[in-house]
Tab-separated table of C-alpha atoms and ligand atoms in Angstrom:
chain	number	residue	atom	x	y	z
T	14	UNK	CA	49.138	76.668	-62.000
T	15	UNK	CA	51.656	75.315	-64.629
T	16	UNK	CA	54.442	75.981	-62.541
T	17	UNK	CA	54.524	74.592	-59.423
T	18	UNK	CA	52.655	71.068	-61.954
T	19	UNK	CA	55.918	71.592	-64.614
T	20	UNK	CA	57.844	71.936	-61.056
T	21	UNK	CA	56.312	68.802	-59.627
T	22	UNK	CA	56.484	66.060	-62.675
T	23	UNK	CA	60.199	67.903	-62.439
T	24	UNK	CA	60.952	66.514	-59.342
T	25	UNK	CA	58.767	65.051	-57.462
T	26	UNK	CA	59.487	61.145	-56.007
T	27	UNK	CA	55.988	59.179	-55.330
T	28	UNK	CA	56.556	57.130	-52.750
T	29	UNK	CA	54.995	53.998	-51.385
T	30	UNK	CA	51.381	54.386	-49.583
T	31	UNK	CA	50.236	57.671	-51.711
T	32	UNK	CA	53.234	59.757	-50.541
T	33	UNK	CA	54.045	62.579	-52.570
T	34	UNK	CA	58.057	63.625	-51.419
T	35	UNK	CA	58.621	67.609	-53.305
T	36	UNK	CA	62.110	67.879	-50.464
T	37	UNK	CA	63.507	70.001	-53.031
T	38	UNK	CA	61.357	73.105	-53.364
T	39	UNK	CA	59.084	73.129	-50.903
T	40	UNK	CA	59.586	70.526	-47.314
T	41	UNK	CA	63.346	70.261	-47.206
T	42	UNK	CA	64.818	73.245	-49.493
T	43	UNK	CA	62.478	75.447	-49.970
T	44	UNK	CA	62.395	77.542	-53.713
T	45	UNK	CA	62.095	80.596	-52.933
T	46	UNK	CA	60.928	81.471	-56.654
T	47	UNK	CA	57.647	79.594	-56.711
T	48	UNK	CA	56.703	79.820	-52.838
T	49	UNK	CA	57.184	83.956	-54.495
T	50	UNK	CA	54.278	83.194	-57.502
T	51	UNK	CA	52.691	80.705	-54.663
T	52	UNK	CA	51.969	83.432	-52.965
T	53	UNK	CA	50.713	86.078	-56.010
T	54	UNK	CA	48.444	82.894	-56.850
T	55	UNK	CA	47.152	82.319	-53.484
T	56	UNK	CA	46.628	86.526	-52.899
T	57	UNK	CA	44.933	86.891	-56.594
T	58	UNK	CA	42.687	84.027	-56.070
T	59	UNK	CA	41.574	85.877	-52.251
T	60	UNK	CA	41.643	89.361	-53.002
T	61	UNK	CA	38.358	90.002	-53.023
T	62	UNK	CA	37.761	87.373	-49.417
T	63	UNK	CA	38.117	90.827	-46.627
T	64	UNK	CA	41.885	88.663	-45.531
T	65	UNK	CA	43.001	90.034	-42.591
T	66	UNK	CA	44.703	86.943	-41.435
T	67	UNK	CA	46.978	84.275	-42.574
T	68	UNK	CA	47.487	81.249	-40.851
T	69	UNK	CA	49.271	78.227	-41.081
T	70	UNK	CA	50.912	75.835	-38.562
T	71	UNK	CA	55.138	74.866	-38.473
T	72	UNK	CA	56.483	74.201	-40.580
T	73	UNK	CA	56.558	73.776	-44.549
T	74	UNK	CA	53.453	75.742	-44.394
T	75	UNK	CA	55.374	78.666	-43.404
T	76	UNK	CA	57.656	79.537	-46.745
T	77	UNK	CA	54.198	79.343	-48.717
T	78	UNK	CA	52.395	81.538	-46.283
T	79	UNK	CA	54.418	83.817	-45.635
T	80	UNK	CA	54.971	85.496	-49.259
T	81	UNK	CA	51.476	85.072	-49.832
T	82	UNK	CA	50.938	87.741	-46.260
T	83	UNK	CA	53.051	89.030	-48.297
T	84	UNK	CA	50.687	90.150	-51.310
T	85	UNK	CA	48.359	90.969	-49.651
T	86	UNK	CA	49.692	92.599	-46.940
T	87	UNK	CA	48.581	91.479	-43.314
T	88	UNK	CA	50.595	89.558	-40.822
T	89	UNK	CA	50.554	85.237	-40.751
T	90	UNK	CA	50.411	82.918	-37.528
T	91	UNK	CA	51.133	80.002	-36.902
T	92	UNK	CA	50.286	77.344	-35.183
T	93	UNK	CA	53.025	75.799	-33.415
T	94	UNK	CA	53.672	71.760	-32.864
T	95	UNK	CA	56.334	72.229	-29.805
T	96	UNK	CA	56.183	73.282	-26.020
T	97	UNK	CA	57.624	77.359	-27.090
T	98	UNK	CA	60.046	78.410	-24.143
T	99	UNK	CA	57.995	81.847	-24.141
T	100	UNK	CA	54.819	80.409	-24.949
T	101	UNK	CA	53.087	79.789	-21.528
T	102	UNK	CA	49.809	81.136	-20.928
T	103	UNK	CA	46.662	82.053	-23.137
T	104	UNK	CA	46.412	80.199	-25.540
T	105	UNK	CA	44.407	78.800	-28.342
T	106	UNK	CA	44.420	74.772	-28.252
T	107	UNK	CA	43.799	71.901	-30.935
T	108	UNK	CA	44.563	68.338	-30.372
T	109	UNK	CA	45.660	67.264	-35.304
T	110	UNK	CA	46.370	63.288	-35.686
T	111	UNK	CA	48.218	63.415	-38.766
T	112	UNK	CA	46.608	60.821	-40.825
T	113	UNK	CA	49.828	60.242	-43.574
T	114	UNK	CA	52.334	60.321	-40.600
T	115	UNK	CA	49.819	57.958	-37.703
T	116	UNK	CA	50.766	60.552	-35.250
T	117	UNK	CA	48.739	63.098	-33.023
T	118	UNK	CA	50.592	66.618	-32.304
T	119	UNK	CA	48.542	69.479	-30.323
T	120	UNK	CA	48.813	73.116	-31.882
T	121	UNK	CA	49.010	75.904	-30.523
T	122	UNK	CA	48.851	79.547	-31.206
T	123	UNK	CA	49.173	82.380	-28.955
T	124	UNK	CA	45.052	84.124	-28.356
T	125	UNK	CA	47.093	87.641	-28.866
T	126	UNK	CA	47.896	87.160	-32.836
T	127	UNK	CA	44.115	85.648	-33.299
T	128	UNK	CA	40.960	88.230	-32.574
T	129	UNK	CA	37.007	87.727	-32.413
T	130	UNK	CA	37.085	90.783	-36.425
T	131	UNK	CA	40.108	88.466	-38.002
T	132	UNK	CA	38.726	86.731	-41.582
T	133	UNK	CA	41.894	84.565	-41.664
T	134	UNK	CA	42.967	82.431	-45.035
T	135	UNK	CA	44.111	79.470	-43.206
T	136	UNK	CA	47.484	78.513	-46.184
T	137	UNK	CA	49.248	75.105	-46.379
T	138	UNK	CA	51.654	72.854	-47.940
T	139	UNK	CA	49.258	69.262	-48.441
T	140	UNK	CA	45.914	68.526	-48.080
T	141	UNK	CA	45.301	64.624	-48.018
T	142	UNK	CA	43.260	63.994	-45.468
T	143	UNK	CA	42.138	67.532	-44.475
T	144	UNK	CA	42.712	67.324	-39.828
T	145	UNK	CA	45.385	69.529	-40.904
T	146	UNK	CA	43.082	72.611	-42.394
T	147	UNK	CA	40.076	71.488	-39.496
T	148	UNK	CA	42.319	72.027	-36.550
T	149	UNK	CA	43.160	74.952	-37.250
T	150	UNK	CA	39.425	76.025	-38.186
T	151	UNK	CA	38.260	74.911	-35.356
T	152	UNK	CA	40.746	77.570	-33.921
T	153	UNK	CA	40.680	80.456	-35.957
T	154	UNK	CA	36.129	79.567	-34.631
T	155	UNK	CA	37.909	79.439	-30.682
T	156	UNK	CA	39.162	83.634	-31.642
T	157	UNK	CA	35.414	83.999	-32.730
T	158	UNK	CA	37.230	84.246	-35.864
T	159	UNK	CA	35.618	84.029	-39.884
T	160	UNK	CA	37.580	81.870	-41.886
T	161	UNK	CA	38.448	82.767	-44.989
T	162	UNK	CA	39.142	80.305	-47.775
T	163	UNK	CA	41.939	77.457	-47.256
T	164	UNK	CA	43.851	77.610	-50.050
T	165	UNK	CA	46.264	74.558	-50.654
T	166	UNK	CA	49.717	74.417	-52.955
T	167	UNK	CA	49.194	70.526	-53.021
T	168	UNK	CA	45.228	69.150	-53.065
T	169	UNK	CA	45.454	64.363	-53.074
T	170	UNK	CA	42.264	64.879	-54.360
T	171	UNK	CA	42.405	60.824	-53.230
T	172	UNK	CA	42.158	61.115	-50.248
T	173	UNK	CA	39.061	62.737	-48.179
T	174	UNK	CA	40.071	66.205	-47.044
T	175	UNK	CA	38.451	68.132	-49.462
T	176	UNK	CA	35.506	66.679	-49.045
T	177	UNK	CA	35.423	67.022	-45.359
T	178	UNK	CA	36.257	70.623	-46.693
T	179	UNK	CA	33.968	71.566	-48.299
T	180	UNK	CA	31.207	70.010	-45.817
T	181	UNK	CA	32.027	72.882	-44.007
T	182	UNK	CA	30.955	75.170	-46.305
T	183	UNK	CA	34.472	76.468	-46.818
T	184	UNK	CA	36.131	77.534	-49.709
T	185	UNK	CA	39.062	75.730	-50.646
T	186	UNK	CA	41.186	76.274	-53.365
T	187	UNK	CA	44.862	73.567	-54.834
T	188	UNK	CA	47.142	75.226	-56.617
T	189	UNK	CA	47.190	71.787	-58.379
T	190	UNK	CA	45.325	68.953	-57.727
T	191	UNK	CA	46.853	65.404	-58.030
T	192	UNK	CA	44.150	62.888	-58.583
T	193	UNK	CA	46.313	59.926	-58.710
T	194	UNK	CA	49.778	58.755	-57.883
T	195	UNK	CA	48.990	54.583	-58.519
T	196	UNK	CA	52.065	52.803	-61.248
T	197	UNK	CA	54.422	56.026	-59.929
T	198	UNK	CA	52.702	57.972	-61.772
T	199	UNK	CA	52.037	61.509	-60.747
T	200	UNK	CA	48.883	61.763	-62.713
T	201	UNK	CA	47.060	65.604	-62.133
T	202	UNK	CA	43.038	66.303	-62.305
S	60	G4P	P1	46.407	66.943	-43.807
S	60	G4P	O1	47.427	67.215	-43.753
S	60	G4P	O2	45.384	67.519	-44.906
S	60	G4P	O3	45.537	67.089	-43.062
S	60	G4P	O4	46.920	65.658	-43.498
S	60	G4P	P2	48.150	64.065	-42.716
S	60	G4P	O5	47.255	63.865	-41.531
S	60	G4P	O6	47.293	62.831	-43.600
S	60	G4P	O7	49.340	64.867	-43.497
S	60	G4P	C1	49.614	65.085	-42.166
S	60	G4P	C2	51.066	65.198	-43.003
S	60	G4P	O8	51.932	65.164	-43.527
S	60	G4P	C3	51.766	66.874	-43.043
S	60	G4P	O9	52.244	67.480	-42.476
S	60	G4P	C4	51.124	66.789	-44.496
S	60	G4P	O10	51.945	68.065	-44.914
S	60	G4P	C5	51.726	66.035	-44.362
S	60	G4P	N1	51.305	65.433	-46.013
S	60	G4P	C6	50.779	64.396	-46.107
S	60	G4P	N2	50.783	63.685	-46.972
S	60	G4P	C7	51.941	63.951	-48.318
S	60	G4P	C8	52.726	63.718	-48.885
S	60	G4P	O11	52.052	63.445	-49.820
S	60	G4P	N3	54.046	63.819	-49.445
S	60	G4P	C9	54.592	64.832	-48.192
S	60	G4P	N4	55.815	65.451	-48.389
S	60	G4P	N5	53.785	65.333	-47.458
S	60	G4P	C10	53.208	64.625	-47.117
S	60	G4P	P3	52.857	67.977	-40.762
S	60	G4P	O12	52.918	66.558	-39.939
S	60	G4P	O13	51.554	69.101	-40.910
S	60	G4P	O14	54.003	68.361	-41.440
S	60	G4P	P4	55.470	69.709	-41.723
S	60	G4P	O15	55.894	68.601	-43.001
S	60	G4P	O16	54.488	69.958	-42.634
S	60	G4P	O17	56.189	69.164	-40.586
């Protein structure tokens, strides 16, 4: 997606440890026009996949996920990492380890928002080691539902995530694929 690549080149900042900072449009401040374009791009890719629900994990996945949901005309549900006051019983729960942040979080989704008939499109802002997407896929399986595909805004193709997801047979569509962040320079696949 050229618009997204352009934005990454203009505003992305490469940090140590192969991390790309994109807080001007995705991870902190959010560019709504760009999110709409991202939603349209995912909708086009997955329109024929029989998607009934979009799923992501808070917080940065929510913006692209909700715009995709709007385009496909289906609801969006996000996994919570913090315990909610009102979300108590009847939960699907999976532990997700973040290699980038070196912390484990427990992701929960209420059972009432996933049913066996659902075909779920998983959306996330970054694909690095794939743990977040795999955790979401495990929750979808717990519900007896099916993963229709995985849509990623920015994939770091030099890390292990894509391979792990393909190994499990998932369709992975990334709007920007980064081959390298070596020397502080962004190179696309
Ligand atoms: P995964 O997302 O593929 O599972 O990989 P990993 O466990 O390494 O990454 C976990 C968290 O780190 C995710 O955020 C992910 O978005 C973020 N992350 C990974 N690489 C980068 C990067 O290069 N740049 C930025 N900005 N973030 C990166 P999260 O824990 O879900 O938190 P949130 O930001 O969505 O709240």
